[in-house]
Short mmCIF file of C-alpha atoms and ligand atoms in Angstrom, two decimals:
data_model
loop_
_atom_site.label_atom_id
_atom_site.label_comp_id
_atom_site.label_asym_id
_atom_site.label_seq_id
_atom_site.Cartn_x
_atom_site.Cartn_y
_atom_site.Cartn_z
CA MET A 757 36.50 -8.78 -4.71
CA ALA A 758 34.11 -6.50 -6.54
CA ASP A 759 36.17 -3.36 -7.16
CA PRO A 760 39.60 -3.31 -5.47
CA LYS A 761 39.49 0.48 -5.23
CA GLY A 762 35.76 0.97 -4.83
CA PHE A 763 35.93 1.91 -1.15
CA LEU A 764 38.58 4.54 -1.99
CA THR A 765 36.93 6.08 -5.04
CA THR A 766 33.22 5.93 -4.20
CA GLY A 767 31.39 7.54 -1.31
CA ARG A 768 28.32 6.04 0.35
CA GLU A 769 25.03 6.97 -1.31
CA VAL A 770 21.64 5.71 -0.15
CA ALA A 771 18.15 5.54 -1.64
CA GLU A 772 16.62 8.93 -2.34
CA THR A 773 13.41 9.79 -0.46
CA ARG A 774 10.45 11.64 -1.95
CA PRO A 775 9.86 15.24 -0.80
CA VAL A 776 8.11 15.38 2.58
CA ALA A 777 5.27 17.55 1.29
CA GLU A 778 4.48 14.92 -1.33
CA ARG A 779 4.84 11.75 0.72
CA VAL A 780 2.76 12.79 3.74
CA ARG A 781 -0.19 13.04 1.35
CA ASP A 782 -0.08 9.35 0.48
CA TRP A 783 0.76 5.97 2.05
CA ASN A 784 3.26 4.78 -0.53
CA GLU A 785 6.83 3.93 0.40
CA VAL A 786 8.88 7.04 1.06
CA TYR A 787 11.61 6.25 -1.49
CA VAL A 788 11.81 7.61 -5.04
CA PRO A 789 11.00 4.54 -7.15
CA GLY A 790 13.99 3.45 -9.23
CA SER A 791 16.42 5.84 -7.51
CA LEU A 792 18.74 3.06 -6.39
CA LEU A 793 19.30 1.34 -9.71
CA PRO A 794 21.69 3.86 -11.27
CA ILE A 795 23.97 3.88 -8.21
CA ILE A 796 23.73 0.43 -6.69
CA SER A 797 26.43 -1.45 -8.62
CA LYS A 798 29.01 1.17 -7.65
CA GLN A 799 27.80 1.06 -4.07
CA ALA A 800 28.18 -2.74 -4.02
CA GLY A 801 31.70 -2.17 -5.39
CA ARG A 802 32.65 -0.47 -2.11
CA CYS A 803 32.63 -3.90 -0.42
CA MET A 804 36.19 -4.92 0.49
CA ASP A 805 35.43 -8.70 0.54
CA CYS A 806 37.16 -8.87 3.91
CA GLY A 807 39.02 -12.02 4.93
CA ILE A 808 36.75 -12.19 7.97
CA PRO A 809 33.45 -10.63 6.87
CA PHE A 810 32.08 -9.35 10.17
CA CYS A 811 28.88 -8.35 8.34
CA HIS A 812 28.02 -12.10 8.14
CA ASN A 813 27.96 -12.26 11.89
CA GLY A 814 26.21 -8.90 12.21
CA CYS A 815 23.35 -10.31 10.11
CA PRO A 816 21.23 -12.78 12.11
CA LEU A 817 20.60 -14.69 8.87
CA GLY A 818 24.32 -14.92 8.11
CA ASN A 819 23.60 -13.38 4.71
CA LEU A 820 26.50 -13.97 2.29
CA ILE A 821 26.97 -10.24 1.82
CA PRO A 822 30.37 -9.99 0.06
CA GLU A 823 29.29 -12.69 -2.41
CA TRP A 824 26.15 -10.89 -3.52
CA ASN A 825 27.90 -7.52 -3.43
CA ASP A 826 30.36 -8.95 -5.95
CA TYR A 827 27.57 -10.16 -8.26
CA ALA A 828 25.70 -6.86 -7.89
CA TYR A 829 28.86 -4.95 -8.81
CA ARG A 830 29.19 -7.13 -11.95
CA GLU A 831 25.46 -6.68 -12.61
CA ASP A 832 24.90 -10.44 -12.57
CA TRP A 833 21.55 -9.96 -10.86
CA SER A 834 20.41 -13.54 -11.26
CA ALA A 835 23.47 -14.96 -9.46
CA ALA A 836 23.14 -12.24 -6.82
CA SER A 837 19.51 -13.26 -6.21
CA GLU A 838 20.48 -16.93 -5.92
CA ARG A 839 23.11 -16.10 -3.25
CA LEU A 840 20.68 -13.82 -1.43
CA HIS A 841 17.98 -16.49 -1.29
CA ALA A 842 20.51 -19.05 -0.04
CA THR A 843 20.10 -17.59 3.45
CA ASN A 844 17.03 -15.33 3.32
CA ASN A 845 13.50 -16.32 2.27
CA PHE A 846 12.21 -12.76 2.13
CA PRO A 847 14.92 -10.20 1.28
CA GLU A 848 12.27 -7.73 0.09
CA PHE A 849 11.08 -7.50 3.72
CA THR A 850 14.50 -7.17 5.33
CA GLY A 851 15.84 -4.96 2.52
CA ARG A 852 13.11 -2.45 3.40
CA LEU A 853 12.65 -2.89 7.15
CA CYS A 854 15.83 -4.21 8.72
CA PRO A 855 17.82 -1.82 10.92
CA ALA A 856 20.85 -3.36 9.20
CA PRO A 857 23.06 -4.57 12.04
CA CYS A 858 25.28 -5.89 9.22
CA GLU A 859 26.19 -2.30 8.39
CA SER A 860 27.17 -1.64 12.02
CA ALA A 861 29.54 -4.63 11.71
CA CYS A 862 30.93 -3.68 8.26
CA VAL A 863 34.74 -3.39 8.43
CA LEU A 864 34.66 -0.29 6.25
CA GLY A 865 32.52 1.27 8.97
CA ILE A 866 35.50 1.39 11.35
CA ASN A 867 36.72 4.61 9.78
CA GLN A 868 34.39 5.33 6.82
CA PRO A 869 30.66 5.16 6.10
CA ALA A 870 29.72 1.46 5.88
CA VAL A 871 28.71 -0.29 2.65
CA THR A 872 25.01 0.30 2.03
CA ILE A 873 24.26 -3.43 2.35
CA LYS A 874 20.52 -3.08 2.93
CA ASN A 875 20.04 -1.01 -0.24
CA VAL A 876 22.02 -3.56 -2.27
CA GLU A 877 19.85 -6.32 -0.81
CA VAL A 878 16.57 -4.65 -1.75
CA SER A 879 17.85 -3.78 -5.23
CA ILE A 880 18.81 -7.40 -5.93
CA ILE A 881 15.43 -8.77 -4.91
CA ASP A 882 13.41 -6.02 -6.62
CA LYS A 883 15.34 -6.69 -9.83
CA ALA A 884 14.75 -10.42 -9.43
CA TRP A 885 10.98 -9.92 -9.12
CA ASP A 886 10.96 -7.50 -12.08
CA ALA A 887 12.86 -10.05 -14.19
CA ASN A 888 10.39 -12.80 -13.19
CA ASP A 889 13.35 -14.60 -11.66
CA VAL A 890 11.63 -15.48 -8.34
CA LYS A 891 9.96 -18.77 -9.15
CA PRO A 892 8.01 -21.18 -6.94
CA GLN A 893 10.24 -24.04 -5.77
CA VAL A 894 7.87 -26.98 -5.71
CA PRO A 895 9.21 -30.03 -3.82
CA GLU A 896 10.07 -33.02 -6.01
CA ARG A 897 8.29 -35.46 -3.73
CA LEU A 898 6.10 -35.26 -0.67
CA SER A 899 7.16 -36.75 2.65
CA GLY A 900 3.65 -37.68 3.71
CA LYS A 901 4.17 -35.69 6.92
CA THR A 902 2.02 -32.75 7.96
CA VAL A 903 2.93 -29.58 9.85
CA ALA A 904 0.71 -26.81 11.26
CA VAL A 905 2.25 -23.37 11.61
CA VAL A 906 0.43 -21.03 14.01
CA GLY A 907 0.91 -17.41 12.99
CA SER A 908 1.75 -15.91 9.61
CA GLY A 909 4.33 -13.28 10.54
CA PRO A 910 7.84 -13.50 9.13
CA ALA A 911 8.77 -16.39 11.47
CA GLY A 912 5.74 -18.50 10.52
CA LEU A 913 6.14 -17.72 6.82
CA ALA A 914 9.84 -18.63 6.81
CA ALA A 915 9.20 -21.88 8.70
CA ALA A 916 6.31 -22.74 6.38
CA GLN A 917 8.29 -22.06 3.22
CA GLN A 918 11.27 -24.13 4.35
CA LEU A 919 9.10 -27.06 5.47
CA THR A 920 6.99 -27.01 2.29
CA ARG A 921 10.14 -27.06 0.18
CA ALA A 922 11.38 -30.01 2.27
CA GLY A 923 8.30 -31.92 1.05
CA HIS A 924 6.01 -31.68 4.08
CA THR A 925 2.38 -30.63 3.80
CA VAL A 926 2.13 -27.34 5.64
CA VAL A 927 -0.94 -25.40 6.77
CA VAL A 928 -0.52 -21.89 8.22
CA TYR A 929 -3.23 -20.83 10.69
CA GLU A 930 -3.69 -17.09 11.18
CA ARG A 931 -6.26 -15.47 13.48
CA ALA A 932 -6.26 -12.18 11.55
CA ASP A 933 -8.17 -11.77 8.32
CA ARG A 934 -4.99 -11.42 6.26
CA ILE A 935 -1.60 -13.09 6.17
CA GLY A 936 1.58 -11.33 7.30
CA GLY A 937 1.59 -10.77 11.09
CA LEU A 938 3.13 -7.44 12.01
CA LEU A 939 4.34 -7.02 8.44
CA ARG A 940 0.66 -6.63 7.51
CA TYR A 941 -0.92 -5.12 10.63
CA GLY A 942 1.50 -2.91 12.51
CA ILE A 943 4.22 -1.83 10.11
CA PRO A 944 2.86 1.09 8.06
CA GLU A 945 2.51 0.99 4.29
CA PHE A 946 4.99 3.89 3.95
CA LYS A 947 7.72 1.61 5.32
CA MET A 948 6.71 -1.39 3.23
CA GLU A 949 3.91 -1.61 0.69
CA LYS A 950 1.84 -4.73 1.36
CA ARG A 951 2.00 -5.83 -2.30
CA HIS A 952 5.39 -7.30 -1.39
CA ILE A 953 3.71 -9.69 1.07
CA ASN A 954 0.97 -10.60 -1.40
CA ARG A 955 3.52 -11.54 -4.06
CA ARG A 956 5.37 -13.87 -1.65
CA ILE A 957 2.13 -15.50 -0.52
CA GLU A 958 1.34 -16.27 -4.15
CA GLN A 959 4.76 -17.90 -4.52
CA MET A 960 4.21 -19.92 -1.33
CA ARG A 961 0.75 -21.04 -2.46
CA ALA A 962 2.22 -22.19 -5.77
CA GLU A 963 4.81 -24.20 -3.82
CA GLY A 964 2.02 -25.94 -1.91
CA THR A 965 1.73 -24.07 1.42
CA LYS A 966 -1.89 -23.76 2.53
CA PHE A 967 -3.23 -20.75 4.44
CA ARG A 968 -6.22 -20.54 6.76
CA THR A 969 -7.05 -17.00 7.89
CA GLY A 970 -9.56 -16.02 10.57
CA VAL A 971 -8.73 -19.12 12.61
CA GLU A 972 -7.49 -18.62 16.15
CA VAL A 973 -5.76 -21.67 17.53
CA GLY A 974 -6.92 -22.12 21.13
CA ARG A 975 -10.37 -20.76 20.30
CA ASP A 976 -11.58 -21.87 16.86
CA ILE A 977 -9.55 -25.05 16.96
CA THR A 978 -8.03 -26.46 20.12
CA ALA A 979 -4.32 -27.01 20.44
CA THR A 980 -5.00 -30.65 21.27
CA ASP A 981 -6.93 -31.10 18.04
CA LEU A 982 -4.19 -29.44 16.07
CA ARG A 983 -1.56 -31.66 17.65
CA LYS A 984 -3.66 -34.76 16.83
CA ARG A 985 -4.24 -33.71 13.22
CA PHE A 986 -0.64 -32.78 12.40
CA ASP A 987 2.66 -34.59 12.84
CA ALA A 988 4.30 -31.42 14.17
CA VAL A 989 3.39 -27.84 15.05
CA VAL A 990 5.41 -24.61 14.85
CA VAL A 991 4.12 -21.86 17.14
CA ALA A 992 5.01 -18.50 15.58
CA ALA A 993 2.33 -16.46 17.30
CA GLY A 994 4.42 -13.36 18.09
CA ALA A 995 4.78 -11.52 21.41
CA THR A 996 2.03 -9.00 21.52
CA THR A 997 1.58 -8.19 25.20
CA ALA A 998 2.13 -4.45 25.21
CA ARG A 999 3.56 -2.55 28.18
CA ASP A 1000 0.92 -0.23 29.69
CA LEU A 1001 1.09 3.09 31.53
CA PRO A 1002 -0.98 2.78 34.71
CA VAL A 1003 -1.12 6.47 35.66
CA PRO A 1004 -4.20 8.49 36.67
CA GLY A 1005 -6.37 9.27 33.65
CA ARG A 1006 -5.26 6.21 31.65
CA GLU A 1007 -8.95 5.27 31.29
CA LEU A 1008 -9.78 8.47 29.34
CA LYS A 1009 -11.01 8.16 25.76
CA GLY A 1010 -8.33 8.83 23.16
CA ILE A 1011 -5.50 6.89 24.83
CA HIS A 1012 -4.61 3.77 22.87
CA GLN A 1013 -1.91 1.19 22.57
CA ALA A 1014 0.12 1.70 19.37
CA MET A 1015 -1.07 -1.70 18.24
CA GLU A 1016 -4.69 -0.59 18.55
CA TYR A 1017 -3.90 2.46 16.43
CA LEU A 1018 -1.52 1.27 13.69
CA PRO A 1019 -3.44 -1.76 12.35
CA LEU A 1020 -6.52 0.41 11.74
CA ALA A 1021 -4.41 2.67 9.52
CA ASN A 1022 -3.22 -0.46 7.68
CA LYS A 1023 -6.85 -1.46 7.19
CA VAL A 1024 -7.65 1.91 5.62
CA VAL A 1025 -4.94 1.28 3.04
CA GLU A 1026 -6.29 -2.24 2.49
CA GLY A 1027 -9.65 -0.63 1.67
CA ASP A 1028 -11.56 -1.93 4.71
CA PHE A 1029 -12.38 1.58 6.02
CA VAL A 1030 -12.67 4.97 4.36
CA ALA A 1031 -11.15 6.60 7.46
CA SER A 1032 -9.60 5.08 10.55
CA PRO A 1033 -11.93 4.78 13.59
CA ILE A 1034 -8.93 6.10 15.58
CA SER A 1035 -7.66 9.03 13.56
CA ALA A 1036 -5.20 11.81 14.36
CA GLU A 1037 -6.93 14.25 12.02
CA GLY A 1038 -6.89 17.76 13.47
CA LYS A 1039 -5.66 16.52 16.87
CA HIS A 1040 -2.67 17.23 19.04
CA VAL A 1041 -1.04 13.80 19.14
CA VAL A 1042 1.40 12.55 21.77
CA VAL A 1043 3.30 9.33 21.18
CA ILE A 1044 4.79 7.83 24.34
CA GLY A 1045 7.88 5.80 23.54
CA GLY A 1046 10.87 6.90 21.50
CA GLY A 1047 11.46 3.67 19.56
CA ASP A 1048 10.54 2.42 16.11
CA THR A 1049 6.92 1.61 16.95
CA GLY A 1050 6.63 5.20 18.21
CA ALA A 1051 8.14 6.47 14.95
CA ASP A 1052 5.53 4.45 13.03
CA CYS A 1053 2.81 6.24 15.04
CA VAL A 1054 4.45 9.60 14.24
CA GLY A 1055 4.47 8.91 10.47
CA THR A 1056 0.89 7.62 10.58
CA ALA A 1057 -0.34 10.68 12.52
CA HIS A 1058 1.29 13.00 9.97
CA ARG A 1059 -0.51 11.24 7.14
CA GLN A 1060 -3.83 11.46 8.98
CA GLY A 1061 -3.44 15.25 9.27
CA ALA A 1062 -2.53 15.72 12.95
CA ALA A 1063 -2.46 19.31 14.27
CA SER A 1064 0.81 18.51 16.06
CA VAL A 1065 2.84 15.41 16.92
CA THR A 1066 5.07 15.08 19.98
CA GLN A 1067 7.06 11.95 20.76
CA LEU A 1068 8.12 11.44 24.38
CA GLU A 1069 10.99 9.28 25.58
CA ILE A 1070 11.90 8.63 29.20
CA MET A 1071 15.57 7.93 28.46
CA PRO A 1072 18.11 10.65 27.58
CA LYS A 1073 18.72 11.49 23.92
CA PRO A 1074 21.20 8.93 22.52
CA GLY A 1075 24.52 10.09 21.11
CA GLU A 1076 25.27 10.39 17.40
CA GLU A 1077 28.57 8.50 17.63
CA ARG A 1078 29.41 5.13 19.19
CA ASN A 1079 30.48 5.37 22.79
CA ALA A 1080 33.15 3.25 24.47
CA ASN A 1081 30.79 0.54 25.68
CA GLN A 1082 29.28 0.03 22.22
CA PRO A 1083 32.40 -0.51 20.12
CA TRP A 1084 32.53 -1.76 16.53
CA PRO A 1085 31.19 -4.30 15.46
CA THR A 1086 28.30 -4.20 17.97
CA PHE A 1087 24.95 -2.67 17.04
CA PRO A 1088 25.04 0.71 18.83
CA MET A 1089 22.06 2.60 20.22
CA LEU A 1090 22.43 5.87 18.33
CA TYR A 1091 20.22 8.88 17.72
CA LYS A 1092 18.19 7.96 14.65
CA VAL A 1093 16.21 10.20 12.36
CA THR A 1094 13.69 7.95 10.64
CA SER A 1095 11.69 9.00 7.60
CA ALA A 1096 8.77 9.74 9.96
CA HIS A 1097 10.93 12.14 11.98
CA GLU A 1098 12.04 13.95 8.80
CA GLU A 1099 8.37 14.70 8.23
CA GLY A 1100 7.98 16.84 11.34
CA GLY A 1101 6.92 16.69 14.95
CA GLU A 1102 8.87 17.25 18.14
CA ARG A 1103 10.94 14.69 20.05
CA VAL A 1104 11.25 15.23 23.79
CA TYR A 1105 13.73 13.17 25.84
CA SER A 1106 14.16 12.52 29.57
CA VAL A 1107 10.50 13.00 30.45
CA SER A 1108 7.99 10.83 32.27
CA THR A 1109 4.19 11.02 32.10
CA THR A 1110 2.62 11.63 35.52
CA HIS A 1111 -1.07 11.73 34.56
CA PHE A 1112 -3.64 12.57 31.90
CA GLU A 1113 -6.33 15.26 32.12
CA GLY A 1114 -9.66 14.99 30.33
CA ASP A 1115 -12.74 17.08 29.53
CA GLU A 1116 -16.21 16.61 30.99
CA ASP A 1117 -16.98 13.97 28.31
CA GLY A 1118 -14.05 11.84 29.39
CA ASN A 1119 -11.84 12.64 26.38
CA VAL A 1120 -8.15 13.15 27.01
CA GLN A 1121 -7.08 16.78 26.57
CA TYR A 1122 -3.69 17.13 28.27
CA LEU A 1123 -0.73 15.01 29.25
CA HIS A 1124 1.18 16.03 32.37
CA LEU A 1125 4.88 15.24 32.38
CA VAL A 1126 7.96 15.83 34.44
CA GLU A 1127 11.63 15.82 33.47
CA VAL A 1128 13.74 12.94 34.79
CA GLU A 1129 17.44 12.32 35.27
CA PHE A 1130 19.65 9.51 36.49
CA VAL A 1131 20.64 9.96 40.15
CA ASP A 1132 22.78 7.13 41.59
CA GLY A 1133 21.80 4.99 38.61
CA LYS A 1134 18.04 5.52 39.19
CA LEU A 1135 15.70 7.58 37.04
CA THR A 1136 14.49 10.38 39.30
CA GLN A 1137 11.98 13.18 38.75
CA LYS A 1138 13.42 16.72 38.67
CA PRO A 1139 11.37 18.91 41.05
CA GLY A 1140 9.85 22.02 39.49
CA THR A 1141 9.89 20.65 35.92
CA GLU A 1142 6.25 19.53 35.78
CA ARG A 1143 4.28 20.83 32.79
CA LYS A 1144 1.34 19.86 30.63
CA ILE A 1145 1.06 19.55 26.88
CA PRO A 1146 -2.07 19.31 24.72
CA ALA A 1147 -2.94 15.70 23.93
CA GLN A 1148 -6.14 14.72 22.16
CA LEU A 1149 -4.82 11.41 20.91
CA VAL A 1150 -2.18 9.49 22.86
CA THR A 1151 -0.53 6.32 21.62
CA LEU A 1152 1.47 4.07 23.92
CA ALA A 1153 4.52 2.61 22.22
CA MET A 1154 6.55 1.49 25.20
CA GLY A 1155 7.52 -1.98 24.08
CA PHE A 1156 6.20 -5.47 24.65
CA THR A 1157 6.53 -7.73 27.63
CA GLY A 1158 6.39 -11.19 26.04
CA THR A 1159 4.13 -13.93 24.80
CA ASP A 1160 0.44 -13.25 25.25
CA VAL A 1161 -0.46 -15.72 27.99
CA GLN A 1162 -4.15 -15.00 27.35
CA ASN A 1163 -3.52 -16.64 24.00
CA GLY A 1164 -5.40 -19.93 24.43
CA LEU A 1165 -2.71 -21.87 22.67
CA VAL A 1166 -0.14 -21.35 25.44
CA ALA A 1167 -2.24 -23.07 28.09
CA GLN A 1168 -3.76 -25.62 25.73
CA PHE A 1169 -0.45 -26.85 24.38
CA GLY A 1170 0.98 -26.74 27.89
CA VAL A 1171 4.19 -25.09 26.68
CA GLU A 1172 6.48 -23.77 29.38
CA LEU A 1173 7.54 -20.14 29.47
CA ASP A 1174 11.07 -18.93 30.14
CA GLU A 1175 12.09 -16.37 32.72
CA ARG A 1176 11.24 -13.53 30.31
CA GLY A 1177 7.69 -14.77 29.75
CA ASN A 1178 8.36 -16.15 26.27
CA ILE A 1179 7.81 -19.75 25.16
CA ALA A 1180 10.88 -21.74 26.25
CA ARG A 1181 12.73 -23.80 23.62
CA ASP A 1182 15.93 -25.75 23.22
CA ALA A 1183 18.68 -25.31 20.63
CA GLU A 1184 16.54 -27.15 18.04
CA PHE A 1185 13.66 -24.74 18.78
CA ALA A 1186 11.62 -27.55 20.39
CA THR A 1187 9.35 -26.70 23.33
CA ASN A 1188 8.78 -29.03 26.28
CA VAL A 1189 5.82 -30.58 24.37
CA ASP A 1190 6.70 -33.38 21.95
CA GLY A 1191 6.42 -32.24 18.34
CA VAL A 1192 5.70 -28.59 19.21
CA TYR A 1193 8.31 -26.05 18.11
CA VAL A 1194 8.48 -22.27 18.50
CA ALA A 1195 9.98 -19.53 16.33
CA GLY A 1196 10.19 -15.75 16.23
CA ASP A 1197 8.91 -13.29 18.80
CA ALA A 1198 6.87 -16.01 20.56
CA GLY A 1199 10.12 -17.58 21.75
CA ARG A 1200 12.48 -14.65 21.53
CA GLY A 1201 10.36 -11.73 22.70
CA GLN A 1202 9.59 -8.72 20.51
CA SER A 1203 12.57 -8.44 18.19
CA LEU A 1204 13.27 -7.91 14.50
CA ILE A 1205 12.03 -9.30 11.21
CA VAL A 1206 15.48 -10.58 10.35
CA TRP A 1207 15.53 -12.59 13.60
CA ALA A 1208 12.02 -13.90 12.96
CA ILE A 1209 13.05 -15.19 9.53
CA ALA A 1210 16.27 -16.68 10.94
CA GLU A 1211 14.33 -18.42 13.69
CA GLY A 1212 11.63 -19.66 11.31
CA ARG A 1213 14.33 -21.25 9.17
CA SER A 1214 16.03 -22.78 12.20
CA ALA A 1215 12.80 -24.16 13.66
CA ALA A 1216 11.99 -25.68 10.25
CA ARG A 1217 15.24 -27.61 10.38
CA GLY A 1218 14.42 -28.83 13.90
CA VAL A 1219 10.97 -29.98 12.74
CA ASP A 1220 12.39 -31.66 9.62
CA ARG A 1221 14.85 -33.63 11.78
CA TYR A 1222 12.04 -34.54 14.19
CA LEU A 1223 9.88 -35.83 11.33
CA THR A 1224 12.48 -37.60 9.22
CA GLY A 1225 15.50 -38.16 11.48
CA ALA A 1226 17.73 -35.92 9.33
CA SER A 1227 17.53 -32.62 7.50
CA SER A 1228 19.11 -31.05 4.47
CA LEU A 1229 17.65 -27.67 5.40
CA PRO A 1230 20.33 -25.11 6.32
CA ALA A 1231 21.63 -25.17 9.90
CA PRO A 1232 20.86 -22.19 12.09
CA ILE A 1233 23.51 -19.53 12.00
CA ARG A 1234 23.17 -18.11 15.51
CA PRO A 1235 20.45 -20.34 16.97
CA THR A 1236 18.97 -18.92 20.15
CA ASP A 1237 21.56 -16.22 20.63
CA ARG A 1238 19.67 -13.31 22.29
CA SER A 1239 22.48 -11.41 20.87
CA LEU A 1240 25.52 -9.51 21.74
CA LEU A 1241 25.14 -7.71 18.48
CA VAL A 1242 21.45 -6.82 18.08
C1 FAD B 1729 4.65 -1.34 15.00
C2 FAD B 1729 5.84 -2.24 14.82
C3 FAD B 1729 6.79 -1.90 13.89
C4 FAD B 1729 7.90 -2.73 13.70
N1 FAD B 1729 8.82 -2.36 12.76
C5 FAD B 1729 9.88 -3.16 12.54
C6 FAD B 1729 10.82 -2.82 11.56
O1 FAD B 1729 10.73 -1.79 10.88
N2 FAD B 1729 11.87 -3.66 11.36
C7 FAD B 1729 12.01 -4.82 12.06
O2 FAD B 1729 12.97 -5.57 11.82
N3 FAD B 1729 11.12 -5.16 13.03
C8 FAD B 1729 10.05 -4.37 13.27
N4 FAD B 1729 9.15 -4.71 14.24
C9 FAD B 1729 9.29 -6.01 14.91
C10 FAD B 1729 8.85 -7.14 13.96
O3 FAD B 1729 7.67 -6.78 13.29
C11 FAD B 1729 8.62 -8.45 14.74
O4 FAD B 1729 9.80 -8.77 15.44
C12 FAD B 1729 8.28 -9.60 13.78
O5 FAD B 1729 7.13 -9.31 13.02
C13 FAD B 1729 8.06 -10.90 14.56
O6 FAD B 1729 7.62 -11.88 13.69
P1 FAD B 1729 6.80 -13.13 14.20
O7 FAD B 1729 6.48 -13.92 12.98
O8 FAD B 1729 7.51 -13.80 15.30
O9 FAD B 1729 5.46 -12.55 14.84
P2 FAD B 1729 4.32 -11.58 14.31
O10 FAD B 1729 4.76 -10.78 13.14
O11 FAD B 1729 3.82 -10.87 15.51
O12 FAD B 1729 3.20 -12.59 13.79
C14 FAD B 1729 2.50 -13.42 14.68
C15 FAD B 1729 1.18 -13.79 14.05
O13 FAD B 1729 0.57 -14.84 14.83
C16 FAD B 1729 -0.83 -14.63 14.83
N5 FAD B 1729 -1.39 -15.34 15.99
C17 FAD B 1729 -1.15 -15.10 17.30
N6 FAD B 1729 -1.83 -15.99 18.08
C18 FAD B 1729 -2.50 -16.80 17.21
C19 FAD B 1729 -3.38 -17.90 17.41
N7 FAD B 1729 -3.70 -18.33 18.62
N8 FAD B 1729 -3.90 -18.51 16.31
C20 FAD B 1729 -3.58 -18.07 15.06
N9 FAD B 1729 -2.75 -17.01 14.81
C21 FAD B 1729 -2.22 -16.40 15.89
C22 FAD B 1729 -0.95 -13.11 14.96
O14 FAD B 1729 -2.22 -12.67 14.55
C23 FAD B 1729 0.17 -12.66 14.03
O15 FAD B 1729 -0.31 -12.49 12.71
C24 FAD B 1729 8.04 -3.90 14.47
C25 FAD B 1729 7.10 -4.23 15.43
C26 FAD B 1729 6.00 -3.40 15.62
C27 FAD B 1729 4.98 -3.76 16.66
S1 SF4 B 1730 18.89 -8.93 6.64
FE1 SF4 B 1730 19.39 -7.05 7.79
S2 SF4 B 1730 21.33 -7.55 8.81
FE2 SF4 B 1730 21.03 -9.10 7.18
S3 SF4 B 1730 22.10 -8.29 5.36
FE3 SF4 B 1730 19.97 -7.60 5.22
S4 SF4 B 1730 19.95 -5.56 6.16
FE4 SF4 B 1730 21.83 -6.59 6.82
#
């Protein structure tokens, strides 16, 4: 155990954020660089090394949290990094982006603020990179087997890294012009700077993984061809079918899916555009959807110089404390103030959009909404509460409905879908098609980065067993669990 009295003597402290006025003028991460280092060992010392570490189960990767907390407390950063990488290929992604269900399951969290696990995680990996301690792990011998991975999001990258290290020759096909999936195009730079992806890709290249960008499987290369050329395939193509809002006026100019809006902002930071073709500059912006994708739109609109930003949510405002049906150690739905919300804007709950109003040129100008409430378990409009708000740019961030069935690869491989519209798989992550596996959002539905990495690792083990009859890759922790906890 790190510090037997740490949880009694030390309060929870988290990474310090830069002042709002400063950070909305740039795209860099919102945290003060280096602010964690002076405090993190003491924070790790708050870990109680519980007999039954519920945090392990809270984390979809089964991260060995008390073990690396102990090393971080003792400032043995190299050992901490080794323990961290034992279960997680990309802790610099999760340490920045994970909603940390481990912290919701932390035993200390029953009656005190939980251990700041996510901050310890990111500090360990950042230190490891700074110390040049993250080295390529080149396989000792090659198996002679080949694997194609379709999609380069966290699931595809994790599967590719595991399979390359197991000695297989792995090629990652990505239809976008850059590697990273939603980590690259979707998640804003202020949540995670893309240099972290680039550094990992370099490591993976040095290990032997090959990358082909700008290649859409199902269009540029058929699934049948891919299956013929490779001994196995992992489909990690994400779940990008966005929910729409079919109300009158939806066709007006200025109404976009969040995933039409956010990647363009990413491309500005990458240097592809001077300004985004869809910009919030000087506009009244309305974001429909109160979740994390919506928050990413809010933060992006602030940085583009929006005149105002309003985020609408149809559900009531969540509570700030756990309620009885979300007891410890489950991951509760609580009211969250993200860094984007700290930066301004208004959040409006229990409202539904009825229609949009445009000007004579067909540009959206107003959004009409009505308040809603639950009556007999059904969301019902409250008469007399209709109003309109200015809206010159509207982004729809209302979630995703499953695998993109327009994606040529689904039909061409002939993979079956499950009842939720995602690619069906068994406990080994195999689809109904021999040698074709699935990992991440494509099989799970839109989820979390930590789940994508966990599934990529698990699918890699399934593929390794398929190719060689056995596998020394780690077993999945919570294989296809759609989760009681997250
Ligand atoms: C805006 C936004 C913000 C998010 N923020 C967070 C967050 O902060 N924390 C968190 O934990 N989760 C977050 N998520 C969810 C998280 O990003 C996803 O769960 C995760 O990226 C899924 O990983 P994946 O590898 O399965 O798929 P993806 O990341 O979607 O990657 C799939 C890749 O496959 C490629 N592809 C698809 N079809 C083909 C084809 N036919 N041929 C070749 N390539 C193809 C796509 O171009 C894409 O690059 C966010 C999601 C969104 C949309
Ligand atoms: S990956 Fe997420 S759940 Fe797992 S230890 Fe890190 S922050 Fe916690």
